[in-house]
Coordinates of C-alpha atoms and ligand atoms in Angstrom, one line a residue:
X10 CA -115.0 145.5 215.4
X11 CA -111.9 145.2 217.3
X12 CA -108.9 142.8 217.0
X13 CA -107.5 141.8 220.2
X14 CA -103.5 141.1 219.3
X15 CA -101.9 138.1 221.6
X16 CA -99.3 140.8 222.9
X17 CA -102.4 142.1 225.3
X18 CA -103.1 138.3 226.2
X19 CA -102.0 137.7 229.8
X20 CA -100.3 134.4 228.7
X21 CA -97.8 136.5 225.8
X22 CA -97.3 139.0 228.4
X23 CA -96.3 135.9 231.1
X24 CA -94.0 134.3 228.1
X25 CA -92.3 137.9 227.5
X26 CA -91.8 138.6 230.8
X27 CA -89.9 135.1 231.1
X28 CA -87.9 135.4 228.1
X29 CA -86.4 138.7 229.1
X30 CA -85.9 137.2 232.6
X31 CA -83.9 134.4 231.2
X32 CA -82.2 136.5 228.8
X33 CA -81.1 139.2 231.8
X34 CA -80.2 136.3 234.1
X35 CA -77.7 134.9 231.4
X36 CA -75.9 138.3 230.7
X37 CA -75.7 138.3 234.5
X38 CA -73.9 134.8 235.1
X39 CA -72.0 135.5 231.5
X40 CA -70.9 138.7 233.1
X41 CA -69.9 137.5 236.5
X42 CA -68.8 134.4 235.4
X43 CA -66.4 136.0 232.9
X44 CA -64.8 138.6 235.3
X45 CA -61.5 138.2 235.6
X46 CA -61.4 136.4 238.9
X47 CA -59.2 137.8 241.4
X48 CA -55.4 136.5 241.2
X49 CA -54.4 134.6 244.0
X50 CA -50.2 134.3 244.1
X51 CA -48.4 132.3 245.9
X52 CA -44.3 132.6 246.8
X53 CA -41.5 130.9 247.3
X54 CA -37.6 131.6 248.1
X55 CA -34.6 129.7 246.7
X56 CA -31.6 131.0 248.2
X57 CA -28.5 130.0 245.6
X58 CA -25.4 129.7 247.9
X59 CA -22.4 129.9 245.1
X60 CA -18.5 129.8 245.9
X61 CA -18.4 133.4 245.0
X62 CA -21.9 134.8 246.1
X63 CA -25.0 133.7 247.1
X64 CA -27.7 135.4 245.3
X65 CA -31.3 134.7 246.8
X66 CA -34.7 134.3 244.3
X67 CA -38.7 135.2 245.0
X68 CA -40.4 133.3 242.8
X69 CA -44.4 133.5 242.1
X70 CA -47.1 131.8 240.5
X71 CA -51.2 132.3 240.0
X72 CA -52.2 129.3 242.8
X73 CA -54.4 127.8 240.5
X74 CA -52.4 127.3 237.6
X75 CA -49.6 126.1 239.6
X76 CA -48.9 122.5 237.7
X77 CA -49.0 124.3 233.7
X78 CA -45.6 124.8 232.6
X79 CA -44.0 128.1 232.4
X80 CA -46.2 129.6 235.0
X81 CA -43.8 129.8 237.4
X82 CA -41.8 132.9 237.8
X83 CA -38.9 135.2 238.9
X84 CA -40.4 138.4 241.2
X85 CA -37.5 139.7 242.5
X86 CA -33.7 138.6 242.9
X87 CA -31.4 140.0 245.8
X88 CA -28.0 139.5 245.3
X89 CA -26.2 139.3 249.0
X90 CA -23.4 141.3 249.8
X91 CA -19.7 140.1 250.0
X92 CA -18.5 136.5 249.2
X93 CA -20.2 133.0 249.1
X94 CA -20.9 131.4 252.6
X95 CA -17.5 129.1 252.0
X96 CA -15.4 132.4 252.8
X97 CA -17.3 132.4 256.4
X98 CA -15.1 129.1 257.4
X99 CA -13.4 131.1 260.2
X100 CA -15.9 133.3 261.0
X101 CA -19.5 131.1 260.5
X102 CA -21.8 133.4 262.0
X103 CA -21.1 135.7 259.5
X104 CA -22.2 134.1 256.9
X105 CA -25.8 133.7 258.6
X106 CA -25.4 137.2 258.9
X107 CA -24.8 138.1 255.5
X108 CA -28.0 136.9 254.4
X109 CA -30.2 139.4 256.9
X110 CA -30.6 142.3 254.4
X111 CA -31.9 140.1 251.6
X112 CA -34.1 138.3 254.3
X113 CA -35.9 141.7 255.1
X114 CA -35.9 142.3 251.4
X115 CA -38.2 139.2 251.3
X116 CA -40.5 140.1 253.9
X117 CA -41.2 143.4 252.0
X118 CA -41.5 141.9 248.9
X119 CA -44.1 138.8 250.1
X120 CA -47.3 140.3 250.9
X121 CA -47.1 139.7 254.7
X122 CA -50.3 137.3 255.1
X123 CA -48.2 134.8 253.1
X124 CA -44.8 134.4 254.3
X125 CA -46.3 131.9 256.4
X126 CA -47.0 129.4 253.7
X127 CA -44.1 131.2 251.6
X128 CA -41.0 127.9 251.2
X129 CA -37.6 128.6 251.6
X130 CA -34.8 126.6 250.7
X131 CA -30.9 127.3 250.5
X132 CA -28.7 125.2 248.6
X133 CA -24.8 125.6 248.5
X134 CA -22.7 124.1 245.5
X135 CA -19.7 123.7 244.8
X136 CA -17.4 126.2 247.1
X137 CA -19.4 124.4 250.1
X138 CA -18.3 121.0 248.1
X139 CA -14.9 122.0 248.4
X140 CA -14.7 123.6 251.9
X141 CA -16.4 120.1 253.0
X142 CA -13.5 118.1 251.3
X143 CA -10.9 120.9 253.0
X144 CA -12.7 121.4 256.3
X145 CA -15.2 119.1 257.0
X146 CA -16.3 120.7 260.7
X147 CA -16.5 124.4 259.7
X148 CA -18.5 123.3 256.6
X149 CA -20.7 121.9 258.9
X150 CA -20.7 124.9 261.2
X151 CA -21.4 127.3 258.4
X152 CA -24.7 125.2 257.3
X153 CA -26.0 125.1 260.6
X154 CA -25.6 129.0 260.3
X155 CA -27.3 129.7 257.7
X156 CA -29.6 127.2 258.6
X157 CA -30.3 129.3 261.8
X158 CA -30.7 132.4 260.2
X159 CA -33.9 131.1 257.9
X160 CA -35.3 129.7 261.0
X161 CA -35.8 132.8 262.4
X162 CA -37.5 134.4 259.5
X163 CA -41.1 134.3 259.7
X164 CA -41.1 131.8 255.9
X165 CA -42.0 128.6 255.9
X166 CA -38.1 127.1 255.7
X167 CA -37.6 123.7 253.9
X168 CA -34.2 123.3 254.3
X169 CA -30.1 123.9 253.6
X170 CA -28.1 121.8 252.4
X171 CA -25.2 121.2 250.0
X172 CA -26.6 120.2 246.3
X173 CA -24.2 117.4 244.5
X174 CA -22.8 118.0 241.3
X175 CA -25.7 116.2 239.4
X176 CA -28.8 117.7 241.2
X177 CA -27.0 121.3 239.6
X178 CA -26.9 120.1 235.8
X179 CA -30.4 118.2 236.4
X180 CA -31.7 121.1 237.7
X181 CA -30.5 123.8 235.1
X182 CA -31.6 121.8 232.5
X183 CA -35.4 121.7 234.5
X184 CA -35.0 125.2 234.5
X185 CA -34.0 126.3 230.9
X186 CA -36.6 124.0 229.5
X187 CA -39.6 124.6 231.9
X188 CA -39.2 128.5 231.5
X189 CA -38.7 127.8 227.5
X190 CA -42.3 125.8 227.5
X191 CA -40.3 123.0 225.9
X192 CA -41.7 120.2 228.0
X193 CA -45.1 120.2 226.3
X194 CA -43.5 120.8 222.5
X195 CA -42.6 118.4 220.1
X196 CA -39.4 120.2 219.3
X197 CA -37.5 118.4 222.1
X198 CA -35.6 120.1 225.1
X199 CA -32.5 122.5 225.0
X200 CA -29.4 121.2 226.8
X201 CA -27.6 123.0 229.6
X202 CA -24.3 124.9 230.2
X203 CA -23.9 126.5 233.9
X204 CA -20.5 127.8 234.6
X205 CA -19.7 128.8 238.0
X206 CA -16.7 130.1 240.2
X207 CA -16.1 126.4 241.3
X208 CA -17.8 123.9 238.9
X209 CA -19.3 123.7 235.8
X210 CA -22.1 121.7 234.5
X211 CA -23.1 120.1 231.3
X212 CA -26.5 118.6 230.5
X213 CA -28.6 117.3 227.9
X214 CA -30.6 114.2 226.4
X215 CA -28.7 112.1 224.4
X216 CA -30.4 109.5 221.7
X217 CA -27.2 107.2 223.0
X218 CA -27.7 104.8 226.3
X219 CA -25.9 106.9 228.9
X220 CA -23.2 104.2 229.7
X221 CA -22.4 105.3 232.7
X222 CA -25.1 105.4 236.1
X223 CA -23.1 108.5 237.7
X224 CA -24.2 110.4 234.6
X225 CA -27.5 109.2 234.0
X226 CA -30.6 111.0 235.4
X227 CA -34.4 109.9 234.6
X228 CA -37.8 112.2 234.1
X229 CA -41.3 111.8 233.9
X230 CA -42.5 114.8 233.3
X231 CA -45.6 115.9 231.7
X232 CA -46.5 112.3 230.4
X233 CA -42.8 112.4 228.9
X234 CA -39.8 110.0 229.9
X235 CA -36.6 112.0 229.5
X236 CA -32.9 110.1 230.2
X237 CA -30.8 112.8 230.6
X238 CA -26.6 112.8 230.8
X239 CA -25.3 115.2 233.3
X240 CA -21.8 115.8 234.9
X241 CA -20.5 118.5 237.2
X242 CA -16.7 119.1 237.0
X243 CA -15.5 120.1 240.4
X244 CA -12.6 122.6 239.8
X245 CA -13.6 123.3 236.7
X246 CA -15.2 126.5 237.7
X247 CA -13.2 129.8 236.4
X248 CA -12.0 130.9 239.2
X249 CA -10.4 127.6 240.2
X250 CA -9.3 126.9 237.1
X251 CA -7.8 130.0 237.1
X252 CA -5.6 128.3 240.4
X253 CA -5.0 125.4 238.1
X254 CA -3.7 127.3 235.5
X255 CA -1.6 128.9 237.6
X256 CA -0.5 126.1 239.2
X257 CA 0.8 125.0 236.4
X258 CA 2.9 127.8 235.2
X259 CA 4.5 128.4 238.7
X260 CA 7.5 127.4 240.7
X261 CA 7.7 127.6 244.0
X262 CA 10.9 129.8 243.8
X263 CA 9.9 132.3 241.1
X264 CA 9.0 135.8 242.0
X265 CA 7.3 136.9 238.9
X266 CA 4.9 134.8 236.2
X267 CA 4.3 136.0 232.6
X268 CA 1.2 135.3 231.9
X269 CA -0.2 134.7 228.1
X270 CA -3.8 135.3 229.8
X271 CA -3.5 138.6 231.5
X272 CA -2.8 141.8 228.9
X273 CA 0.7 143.2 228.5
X274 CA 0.8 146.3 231.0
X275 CA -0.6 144.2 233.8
X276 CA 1.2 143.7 236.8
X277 CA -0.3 142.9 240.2
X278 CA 1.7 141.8 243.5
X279 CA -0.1 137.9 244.4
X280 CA 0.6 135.6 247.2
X281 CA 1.1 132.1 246.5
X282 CA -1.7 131.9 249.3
X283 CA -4.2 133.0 247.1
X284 CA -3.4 130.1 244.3
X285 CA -3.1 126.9 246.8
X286 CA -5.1 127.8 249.1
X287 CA -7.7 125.4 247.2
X288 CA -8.3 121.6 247.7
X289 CA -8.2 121.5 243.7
X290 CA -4.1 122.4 243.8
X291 CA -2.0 120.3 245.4
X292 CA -0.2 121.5 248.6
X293 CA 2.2 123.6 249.4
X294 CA 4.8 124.4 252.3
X295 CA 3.3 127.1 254.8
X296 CA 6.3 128.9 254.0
X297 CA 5.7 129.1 250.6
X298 CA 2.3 129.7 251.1
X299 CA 3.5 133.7 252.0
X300 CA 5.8 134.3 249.8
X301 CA 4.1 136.4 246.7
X302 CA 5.0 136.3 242.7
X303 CA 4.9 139.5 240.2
X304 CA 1.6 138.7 237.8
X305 CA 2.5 140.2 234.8
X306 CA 0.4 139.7 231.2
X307 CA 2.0 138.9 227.6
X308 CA -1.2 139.1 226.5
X309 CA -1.7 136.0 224.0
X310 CA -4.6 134.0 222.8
X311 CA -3.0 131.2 221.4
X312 CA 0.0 131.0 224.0
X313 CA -3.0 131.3 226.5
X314 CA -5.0 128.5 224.7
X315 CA -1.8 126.1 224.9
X316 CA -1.9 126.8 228.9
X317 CA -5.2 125.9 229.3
X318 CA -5.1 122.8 227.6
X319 CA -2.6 121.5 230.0
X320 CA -5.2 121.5 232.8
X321 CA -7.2 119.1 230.9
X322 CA -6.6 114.9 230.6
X323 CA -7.5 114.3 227.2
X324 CA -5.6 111.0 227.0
X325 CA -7.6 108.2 228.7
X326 CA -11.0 106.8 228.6
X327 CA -12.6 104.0 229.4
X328 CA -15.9 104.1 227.3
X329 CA -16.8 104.9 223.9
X330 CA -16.3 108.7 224.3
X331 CA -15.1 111.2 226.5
X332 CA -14.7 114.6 227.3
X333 CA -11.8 115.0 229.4
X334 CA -10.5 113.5 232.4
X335 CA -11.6 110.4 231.2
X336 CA -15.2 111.4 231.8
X337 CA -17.9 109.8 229.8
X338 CA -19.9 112.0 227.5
X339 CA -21.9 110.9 224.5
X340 CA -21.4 113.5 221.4
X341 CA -23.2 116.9 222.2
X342 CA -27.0 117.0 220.6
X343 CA -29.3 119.7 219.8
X344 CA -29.5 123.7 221.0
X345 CA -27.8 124.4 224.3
X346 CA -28.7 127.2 227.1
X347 CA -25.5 128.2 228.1
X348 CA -25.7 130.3 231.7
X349 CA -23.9 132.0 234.6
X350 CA -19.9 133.2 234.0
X351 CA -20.7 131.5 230.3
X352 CA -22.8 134.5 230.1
X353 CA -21.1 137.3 231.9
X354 CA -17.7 136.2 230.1
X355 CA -19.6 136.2 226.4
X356 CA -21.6 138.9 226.8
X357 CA -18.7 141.4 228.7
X358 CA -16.3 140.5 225.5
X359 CA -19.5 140.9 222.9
X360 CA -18.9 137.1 221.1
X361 CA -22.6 135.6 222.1
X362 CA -23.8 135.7 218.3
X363 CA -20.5 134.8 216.2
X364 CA -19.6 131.9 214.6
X365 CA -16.4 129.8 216.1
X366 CA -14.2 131.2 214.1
X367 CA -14.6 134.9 214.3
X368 CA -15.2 134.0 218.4
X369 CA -11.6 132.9 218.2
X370 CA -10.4 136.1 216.5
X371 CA -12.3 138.1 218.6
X372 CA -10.8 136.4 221.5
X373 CA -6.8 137.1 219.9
X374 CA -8.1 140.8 219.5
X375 CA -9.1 141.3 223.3
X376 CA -6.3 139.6 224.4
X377 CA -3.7 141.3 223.1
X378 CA -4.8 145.1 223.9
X379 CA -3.2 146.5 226.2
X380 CA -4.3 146.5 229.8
X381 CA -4.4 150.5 230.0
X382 CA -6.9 150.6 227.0
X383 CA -9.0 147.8 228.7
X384 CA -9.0 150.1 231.8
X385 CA -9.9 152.7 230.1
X386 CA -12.5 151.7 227.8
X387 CA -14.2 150.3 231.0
X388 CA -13.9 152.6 233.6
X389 CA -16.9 151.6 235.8
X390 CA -16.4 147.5 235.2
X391 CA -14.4 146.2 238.5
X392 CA -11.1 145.7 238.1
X393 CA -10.8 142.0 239.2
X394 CA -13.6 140.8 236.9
X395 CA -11.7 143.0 233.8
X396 CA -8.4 141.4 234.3
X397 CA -9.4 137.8 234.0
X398 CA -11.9 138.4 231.0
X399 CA -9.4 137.2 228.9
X400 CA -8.3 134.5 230.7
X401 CA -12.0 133.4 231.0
X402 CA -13.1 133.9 227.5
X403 CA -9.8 131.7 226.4
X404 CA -10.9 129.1 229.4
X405 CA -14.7 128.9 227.9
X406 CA -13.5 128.4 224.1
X407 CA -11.5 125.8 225.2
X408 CA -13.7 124.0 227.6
X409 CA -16.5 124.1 225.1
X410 CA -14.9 122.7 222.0
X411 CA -11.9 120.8 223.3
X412 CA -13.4 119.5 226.6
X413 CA -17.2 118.7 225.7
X414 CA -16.5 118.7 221.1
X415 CA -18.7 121.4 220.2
X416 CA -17.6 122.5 216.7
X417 CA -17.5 124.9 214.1
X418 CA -20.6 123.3 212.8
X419 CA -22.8 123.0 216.5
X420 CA -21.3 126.5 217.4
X421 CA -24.4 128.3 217.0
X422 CA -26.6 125.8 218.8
X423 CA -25.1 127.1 221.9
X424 CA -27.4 130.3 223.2
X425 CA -25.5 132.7 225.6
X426 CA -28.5 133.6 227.9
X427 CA -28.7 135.1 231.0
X428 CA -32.6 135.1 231.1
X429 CA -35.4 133.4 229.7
X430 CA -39.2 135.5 230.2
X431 CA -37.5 137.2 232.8
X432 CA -36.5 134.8 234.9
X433 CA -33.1 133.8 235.8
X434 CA -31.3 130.8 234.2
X435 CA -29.8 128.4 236.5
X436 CA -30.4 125.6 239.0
X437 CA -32.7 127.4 241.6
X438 CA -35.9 127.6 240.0
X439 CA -36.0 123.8 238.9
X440 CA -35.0 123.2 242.5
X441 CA -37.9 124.6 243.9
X442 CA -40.7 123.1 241.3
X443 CA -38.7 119.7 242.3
X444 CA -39.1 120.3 245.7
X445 CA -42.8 121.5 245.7
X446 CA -44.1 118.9 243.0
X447 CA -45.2 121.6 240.2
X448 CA -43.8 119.4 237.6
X449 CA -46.5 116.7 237.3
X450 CA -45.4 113.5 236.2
X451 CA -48.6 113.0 233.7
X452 CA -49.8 116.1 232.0
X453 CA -52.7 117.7 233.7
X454 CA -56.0 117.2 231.8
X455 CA -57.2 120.3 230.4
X456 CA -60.6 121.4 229.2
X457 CA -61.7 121.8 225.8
X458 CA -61.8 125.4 226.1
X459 CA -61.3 127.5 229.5
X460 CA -64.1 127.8 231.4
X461 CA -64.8 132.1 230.6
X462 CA -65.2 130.7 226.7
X463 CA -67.4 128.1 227.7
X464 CA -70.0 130.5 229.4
X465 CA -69.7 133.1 226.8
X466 CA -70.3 130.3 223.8
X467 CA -73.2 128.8 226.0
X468 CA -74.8 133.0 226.2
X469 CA -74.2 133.0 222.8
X470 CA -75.6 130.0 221.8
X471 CA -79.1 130.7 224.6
X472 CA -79.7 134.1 222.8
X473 CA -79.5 132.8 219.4
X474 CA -81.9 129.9 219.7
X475 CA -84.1 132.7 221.6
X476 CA -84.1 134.9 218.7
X477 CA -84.6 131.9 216.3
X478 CA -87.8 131.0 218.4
X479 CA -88.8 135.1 218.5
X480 CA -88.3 135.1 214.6
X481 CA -90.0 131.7 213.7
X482 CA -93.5 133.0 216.2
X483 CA -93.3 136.4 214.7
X484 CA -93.0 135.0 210.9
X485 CA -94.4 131.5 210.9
X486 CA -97.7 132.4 212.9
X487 CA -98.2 130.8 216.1
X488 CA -97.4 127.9 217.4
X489 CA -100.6 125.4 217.5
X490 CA -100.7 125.1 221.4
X491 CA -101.6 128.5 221.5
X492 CA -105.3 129.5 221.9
X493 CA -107.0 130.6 218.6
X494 CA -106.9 134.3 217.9
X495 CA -110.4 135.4 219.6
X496 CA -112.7 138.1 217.1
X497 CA -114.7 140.2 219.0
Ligands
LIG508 O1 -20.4 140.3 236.1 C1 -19.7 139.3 236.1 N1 -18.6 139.2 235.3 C2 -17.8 138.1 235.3 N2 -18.0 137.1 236.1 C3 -19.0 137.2 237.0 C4 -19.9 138.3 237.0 N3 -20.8 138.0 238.0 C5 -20.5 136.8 238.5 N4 -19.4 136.3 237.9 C6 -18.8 135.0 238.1 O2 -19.7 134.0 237.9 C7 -19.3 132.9 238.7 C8 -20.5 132.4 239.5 O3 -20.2 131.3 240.2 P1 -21.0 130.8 241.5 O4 -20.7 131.8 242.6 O5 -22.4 130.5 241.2 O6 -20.1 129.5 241.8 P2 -20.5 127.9 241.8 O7 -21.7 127.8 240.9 O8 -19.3 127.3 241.2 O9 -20.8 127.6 243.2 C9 -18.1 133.3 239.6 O10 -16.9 132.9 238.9 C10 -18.3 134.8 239.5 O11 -17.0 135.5 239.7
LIG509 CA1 -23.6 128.8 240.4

């Protein structure tokens, strides 16, 4: 007598057959499904057009994902040769010129089948600011320049133009805190600290009603309101306070300057040219103008300190708080990103991780060393940067805690950074996700779990109930609706 099992039934063999169908087709879609899929980028270019240099930025980000926070980043930065487009006033086609090289540098960096749809956008701050309060027409001239020269690239261009004071802090402060994730933590933002050649900017939220409109800036971003305070100080940039400074230590009949700022041993041949020459210092005769001065150092913190403070109007203001010049500011809050020359300066003299004391004493110590040690303990750092370290270090101490009241207690909430996930900090990059609507207003809804999870759970989840089912025919007997085992 044999026993025929079900496995020879055509019906079992039909159900098997099935079951490893299904099972093959899942591992298939899982598979597929989970493959990485193939990045797609896309580019754009923010040309920063500073009073001493204009530095231009590729940025890129998976298309996709272009609304998530943080997903934005720096590819490559090209720093353009010579001076900022405000030194072109008497020769503007240079200044479209000057940006050429990084221009081809951007064509070989984009792949070619997207420069196209690759923005570009140039803003100028504050030397333009200036040279458009000095010389209106060439400042115009020198736009349209620059302006030409992105035309005729093959990118998509969006615009050049001359970014106010405001739009620089806002901006920063988009940038530090977008590249930092912050916008979508509960830990609140991190203020920003950009110091340039020509201005520098201060911005952060403030628990206080901003009491003044100029200062005031309002977000929505990510399902978050955010009242930010923000002012730029025109002039207050180093290298035109350095003018200031000067200004204020100079006659118009001396021939030589000792200088608290500048180390003993230095001694360098200036024309008054090169310190009025700027709408921040008042006028003086064309004569004068050609005359030159001996710059020699004394090389002295404190004496240096006392100087700099004269360039600031501590005296009035007309609301509850100021920081100087009778500008409003509510009392600093929270950490602080502080970017640009704040960095260069800090990081050059080694003082980004010190309390405010030992800042200051390390400060006193640099100062006072001799300018021949300075040269040689530096021999490849330019000369002109190395000689006003110590004027700028002194200028940054005493901007930060007598003009905006950091003390020795917020000292170390201010972080000397340069970049954050490799990306540059400043205003460009918050510029451009303005400009192409990346920062959503309202967070983006997101999925319970991204979509490769999903599929793998749901294979999971298939072959487990198919075992379960293999398991409960194999022990339990089978099922009912099957035809009774036939004895032949
Ligand atoms: O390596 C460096 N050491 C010191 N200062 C630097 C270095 N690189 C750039 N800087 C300074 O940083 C400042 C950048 O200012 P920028 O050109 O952005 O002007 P802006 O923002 O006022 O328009 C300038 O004062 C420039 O001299
Ligand atoms: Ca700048």
């Amino acid at each position: 007598m044999k026993t025929k099992t079900p496995w020879h039934s055509g019906k079992m063999i039909c159900v098997a057959v099935f079951f490893i169908a299904a099972i093959v087709t899942l591992v298939a879609i899982a598979i597929v499904q989970n493959k990485p899929l193939e990045q797609k980028y896309k580019y754009g270019i923010v040309l920063d057009a500073g009073s001493s240099h204009t530095a231009m930025y590729i940025y890129e980000w998976p298309a996709e994902k272009e609304n998530n926070t943080g997903m934005v980043g720096q590819r490559h930065k090209c720093k353009v040769k010579g001076k900022g487009i405000s030194s072109y006033a008497r020769e503007v086609a240079g200044a479209g010129r000057s940006l050429a090289m990084c221009m081809e540098e951007a064509k070989q960096c984009i792949p070619a089948a997207k420069h196209q749809d690759t923005p570009v956008y140039l803003g100028a701050t504050a030397g333009m600011r200036l040279l458009m309060k000095q010389d209106r027409n060439s400042a115009v001239k020198v736009m349209e320049a620059v302006q030409q020269t992105l035309q005729a690239s093959p990118f998509s261009y969006q615009g050049a133009r001359i970014i106010s004071g405001q739009e620089e802090g806002a901006f920063g402060w988009i940038t530090v805190n977008y590249l930092g994730k912050n916008f979508q933590k509960a830990a609140g933002t991190m203020g920003a600290l950009d110091l340039g050649g020509a201005s520098t900017q201060i911005t952060f939220v403030s628990k206080e009603t901003i009491q003044s409109p100029d200062n005031a800036m309002e977000f929505r971003l990510y399902g978050n309101d955010y009242q930010v305070y923000t002012h730029s100080f025109l002039c207050y940039g180093k290298d035109q306070v350095l003018k200031l400074a000067l200004e204020k230590k100079l006659k118009s009949a001396d021939t030589s300057l000792e200088d608290p700022c500048f180390h003993t041993g230095y001694s360098e041949d200036k024309l008054f040219q090169k310190v009025f020459d700027s709408p921040c210092v008042q006028a003086v005769s064309t004569d004068a103008m050609n005359k030159s001065f001996m710059h020699k150092g004394s090389g002295n913190f404190i004496e240096c300190q006392n100087s700099i403070k004269d360039i600031f109007n501590f005296s009035q203001c007309k609301n509850s708080q100021c920081s100087f010049n009778g500008v409003y500011q509510p009392p600093v809050e929270g950490t602080f990103g502080a970017f640009s020359a704040f960095y260069f300066v800090m990081n050059f003299l080694n003082l980004t991780g010190q309390s405010l004391a030992d800042t200051k004493k390390g400060m006193e110590h640099y100062c006072q060393t001799p300018w021949n040690t300075i040269v040689e303990n530096h021999p490849k750092v330019d000369k002109k940067y190395l000689a006003e370290y110590c004027f700028s270090g002194t200028y940054i101490l005493t901007l930060l805690e007598n003009g905006y009241n950091f003390t020795s207690e917020n000292w170390k909430d201010i972080n000397f950074i340069d970049k954050i996930e490799g990306s540059n900090a400043g205003w460009s990059l918050g510029y451009m996700l303005n400009l192409t609507n990346m920062i959503p207003a309202e967070a983006p809804d997101t999925p319970l779990m991204p979509h490769g999870g999903f599929v793998t759970l749901m294979l999971f989840l298939t072959l487990f109930l198919l075992i379960l089912l293999f398991l409960g025919y194999t022990f339990l007997g089978r099922p009912s609706c099957l035809p009774p085992k036939e004895i032949v």
